[in-house]
């Protein structure tokens, strides 16, 4: 899509890949999507607070563990929906209803196996995941990245919104990713750390 004066967005805001369709989908989560789009038209570097529960839920994990979950989803699973980085945590966009269901699935995994050691091997290394759903709101990165000081990194997109109807993982898929990430963390802890370069996720693989 070409950019004109009447179009507040170019086809992609920045290297993260936010598109005009992705921005429209994000804005649709709020009660006043036109106001959100108008704000971004004037200040595309402005973060925004949007409610969960309608267009998406959010599952928040510590940054390192969240990256392991995302890597599992892209390397061995169906991929992810949008993923943001904010204040040392990864925000994974999930299907509405996930915030209500995922905690009970995690509890079931913990108590649904026999023996303390086996139980710990399945869920004991999963850090607390914060689930934001109906009634919650989250701060999200802006469509256009600004120039933040190195010691104060701003919110950013790891996997940016790029469509009006993104595929979003549900609670079962995120549970699978969390368990696999926990197992990977145990394996990594007994071997020397490997060099990790920046990864680029192929969004065409998303369902």
Short mmCIF file of C-alpha atoms in Angstrom, two decimals:
data_model
loop_
_atom_site.label_atom_id
_atom_site.label_comp_id
_atom_site.label_asym_id
_atom_site.label_seq_id
_atom_site.Cartn_x
_atom_site.Cartn_y
_atom_site.Cartn_z
CA UNK A 1 0.00 0.00 0.00
CA UNK A 2 1.39 3.37 -0.94
CA UNK A 3 1.53 6.22 1.53
CA UNK A 4 -0.38 9.46 0.99
CA UNK A 5 -1.21 12.41 3.19
CA UNK A 6 -4.60 10.86 3.93
CA UNK A 7 -3.07 7.58 5.02
CA UNK A 8 -1.47 7.81 8.48
CA UNK A 9 0.53 4.63 7.99
CA UNK A 10 2.97 3.33 5.48
CA UNK A 11 2.87 -0.35 4.57
CA UNK A 12 5.40 -1.06 7.31
CA UNK A 13 6.24 1.25 10.17
CA UNK A 14 9.76 -0.05 10.70
CA UNK A 15 11.97 -3.12 10.49
CA UNK A 16 9.78 -4.83 13.09
CA UNK A 17 7.10 -5.20 10.43
CA UNK A 18 4.03 -3.41 11.84
CA UNK A 19 1.64 -2.80 8.95
CA UNK A 20 -1.37 -0.56 8.55
CA UNK A 21 -3.61 -3.64 8.86
CA UNK A 22 -1.77 -4.65 12.02
CA UNK A 23 -2.25 -1.19 13.51
CA UNK A 24 -5.96 -1.31 12.66
CA UNK A 25 -6.29 -4.68 14.40
CA UNK A 26 -4.56 -3.38 17.52
CA UNK A 27 -6.78 -0.32 17.59
CA UNK A 28 -9.89 -2.51 17.28
CA UNK A 29 -9.24 -3.83 20.79
CA UNK A 30 -10.25 -0.51 22.34
CA UNK A 31 -13.59 1.18 22.64
CA UNK A 32 -12.49 4.04 20.38
CA UNK A 33 -10.34 2.61 17.58
CA UNK A 34 -10.53 5.78 15.48
CA UNK A 35 -9.13 7.82 18.35
CA UNK A 36 -6.27 5.35 18.73
CA UNK A 37 -5.49 5.52 15.02
CA UNK A 38 -5.69 9.31 15.13
CA UNK A 39 -3.20 9.33 18.02
CA UNK A 40 -0.79 7.14 16.05
CA UNK A 41 -1.27 9.33 12.97
CA UNK A 42 -0.05 12.30 15.00
CA UNK A 43 2.39 10.49 17.32
CA UNK A 44 3.38 7.10 15.84
CA UNK A 45 6.05 6.67 18.52
CA UNK A 46 3.47 6.81 21.35
CA UNK A 47 2.81 3.62 23.33
CA UNK A 48 -0.83 2.95 24.04
CA UNK A 49 -2.81 1.16 26.74
CA UNK A 50 -5.37 -1.27 25.29
CA UNK A 51 -7.86 -3.60 26.97
CA UNK A 52 -7.60 -7.37 26.78
CA UNK A 53 -10.39 -9.89 26.40
CA UNK A 54 -11.97 -8.78 23.14
CA UNK A 55 -9.45 -8.90 20.30
CA UNK A 56 -6.77 -10.72 22.29
CA UNK A 57 -5.50 -11.86 25.67
CA UNK A 58 -1.90 -11.40 26.80
CA UNK A 59 0.38 -13.96 28.44
CA UNK A 60 3.41 -12.28 30.00
CA UNK A 61 6.62 -14.18 30.82
CA UNK A 62 10.10 -13.16 32.00
CA UNK A 63 12.13 -12.16 28.97
CA UNK A 64 14.56 -15.10 28.84
CA UNK A 65 11.91 -17.75 29.46
CA UNK A 66 9.51 -16.02 27.11
CA UNK A 67 12.09 -16.12 24.33
CA UNK A 68 12.47 -19.86 24.90
CA UNK A 69 8.70 -20.25 24.57
CA UNK A 70 8.68 -18.22 21.36
CA UNK A 71 11.60 -20.21 19.96
CA UNK A 72 9.78 -23.47 20.71
CA UNK A 73 6.64 -22.21 18.98
CA UNK A 74 8.54 -21.20 15.85
CA UNK A 75 10.97 -24.12 15.70
CA UNK A 76 8.63 -27.00 16.54
CA UNK A 77 5.14 -25.54 16.75
CA UNK A 78 2.71 -23.44 14.70
CA UNK A 79 4.42 -20.09 15.29
CA UNK A 80 3.00 -17.23 17.30
CA UNK A 81 0.75 -14.26 17.06
CA UNK A 82 2.24 -10.83 17.78
CA UNK A 83 4.88 -10.71 20.53
CA UNK A 84 6.06 -7.56 22.32
CA UNK A 85 8.92 -6.80 24.72
CA UNK A 86 8.14 -4.52 27.66
CA UNK A 87 10.07 -3.86 30.88
CA UNK A 88 11.99 -7.12 30.91
CA UNK A 89 9.01 -9.29 29.99
CA UNK A 90 7.67 -10.83 26.80
CA UNK A 91 4.01 -10.20 26.02
CA UNK A 92 2.57 -13.00 23.89
CA UNK A 93 -0.76 -12.24 22.23
CA UNK A 94 -3.18 -15.12 22.70
CA UNK A 95 -6.73 -16.03 21.73
CA UNK A 96 -9.43 -14.44 23.90
CA UNK A 97 -10.22 -16.71 26.85
CA UNK A 98 -6.62 -17.91 27.21
CA UNK A 99 -6.03 -15.84 30.35
CA UNK A 100 -8.85 -17.65 32.10
CA UNK A 101 -7.96 -21.15 30.94
CA UNK A 102 -4.15 -21.28 30.97
CA UNK A 103 -3.64 -21.01 34.77
CA UNK A 104 -5.95 -23.98 35.38
CA UNK A 105 -4.11 -26.03 32.74
CA UNK A 106 -0.80 -25.25 34.43
CA UNK A 107 -2.22 -26.36 37.77
CA UNK A 108 -3.57 -29.53 36.20
CA UNK A 109 -0.16 -30.31 34.72
CA UNK A 110 1.44 -29.87 38.13
CA UNK A 111 -0.96 -32.10 40.04
CA UNK A 112 -1.90 -34.47 37.24
CA UNK A 113 1.31 -36.50 37.40
CA UNK A 114 2.55 -38.83 40.11
CA UNK A 115 5.58 -38.13 42.28
CA UNK A 116 7.26 -34.91 43.37
CA UNK A 117 10.31 -35.30 41.15
CA UNK A 118 8.31 -36.04 38.02
CA UNK A 119 5.98 -33.15 38.82
CA UNK A 120 8.90 -30.79 39.17
CA UNK A 121 10.38 -31.96 35.89
CA UNK A 122 7.18 -30.96 34.08
CA UNK A 123 6.21 -27.63 35.61
CA UNK A 124 8.63 -26.80 38.43
CA UNK A 125 10.91 -24.81 36.12
CA UNK A 126 8.08 -22.73 34.63
CA UNK A 127 8.18 -19.25 36.20
CA UNK A 128 4.88 -17.58 37.09
CA UNK A 129 3.12 -16.51 33.89
CA UNK A 130 0.96 -13.39 34.14
CA UNK A 131 -2.29 -13.77 32.22
CA UNK A 132 -4.23 -10.66 31.21
CA UNK A 133 -7.77 -11.13 29.98
CA UNK A 134 -11.22 -9.61 30.29
CA UNK A 135 -11.10 -6.58 32.58
CA UNK A 136 -7.33 -6.07 32.22
CA UNK A 137 -5.40 -3.55 30.14
CA UNK A 138 -1.77 -3.57 29.00
CA UNK A 139 0.73 -1.05 27.67
CA UNK A 140 1.86 -1.95 24.17
CA UNK A 141 4.70 -0.70 21.97
CA UNK A 142 3.94 2.01 19.42
CA UNK A 143 3.72 1.19 15.72
CA UNK A 144 6.90 3.17 15.03
CA UNK A 145 10.02 2.65 17.10
CA UNK A 146 11.63 5.78 18.50
CA UNK A 147 15.18 6.53 19.60
CA UNK A 148 15.40 5.39 23.21
CA UNK A 149 18.58 5.61 25.34
CA UNK A 150 20.50 2.33 25.52
CA UNK A 151 20.08 2.20 29.31
CA UNK A 152 16.32 2.73 29.05
CA UNK A 153 15.07 0.50 26.23
CA UNK A 154 11.53 1.27 25.20
CA UNK A 155 8.77 -1.22 24.41
CA UNK A 156 9.33 -2.93 21.08
CA UNK A 157 7.87 -5.60 18.85
CA UNK A 158 9.53 -8.98 18.53
CA UNK A 159 6.80 -10.30 16.20
CA UNK A 160 4.76 -7.34 15.02
CA UNK A 161 1.07 -7.24 14.01
CA UNK A 162 0.80 -7.45 10.24
CA UNK A 163 -2.81 -8.41 9.48
CA UNK A 164 -6.36 -7.53 10.49
CA UNK A 165 -7.09 -11.15 11.43
CA UNK A 166 -3.95 -12.63 13.03
CA UNK A 167 -3.80 -16.22 14.16
CA UNK A 168 -3.44 -16.33 17.95
CA UNK A 169 -2.35 -19.36 20.01
CA UNK A 170 -4.76 -20.77 22.57
CA UNK A 171 -4.06 -22.02 26.10
CA UNK A 172 -3.15 -25.59 25.10
CA UNK A 173 -0.50 -24.40 22.65
CA UNK A 174 1.02 -21.98 25.16
CA UNK A 175 1.02 -24.71 27.82
CA UNK A 176 2.93 -26.97 25.41
CA UNK A 177 5.43 -24.18 24.70
CA UNK A 178 5.92 -23.45 28.42
CA UNK A 179 6.59 -27.11 29.25
CA UNK A 180 9.01 -27.45 26.34
CA UNK A 181 10.78 -24.21 27.30
CA UNK A 182 11.16 -25.45 30.89
CA UNK A 183 12.74 -28.69 29.66
CA UNK A 184 15.06 -26.71 27.40
CA UNK A 185 16.08 -24.54 30.36
CA UNK A 186 17.09 -27.65 32.31
CA UNK A 187 19.17 -28.92 29.37
CA UNK A 188 20.84 -25.54 28.90
CA UNK A 189 21.76 -25.31 32.58
CA UNK A 190 23.98 -28.41 32.42
CA UNK A 191 25.83 -27.43 29.24
CA UNK A 192 28.00 -24.38 28.49
CA UNK A 193 25.87 -21.51 27.16
CA UNK A 194 25.86 -21.19 23.39
CA UNK A 195 26.11 -18.01 21.42
CA UNK A 196 22.65 -16.64 20.63
CA UNK A 197 22.24 -14.38 17.65
CA UNK A 198 19.14 -12.37 16.84
CA UNK A 199 16.45 -14.51 15.28
CA UNK A 200 14.09 -13.57 12.50
CA UNK A 201 10.74 -15.35 12.60
CA UNK A 202 9.07 -16.27 9.32
CA UNK A 203 5.57 -14.87 9.81
CA UNK A 204 4.36 -16.66 6.68
CA UNK A 205 4.38 -19.86 8.75
CA UNK A 206 1.68 -18.58 11.08
CA UNK A 207 -1.67 -20.27 10.73
#
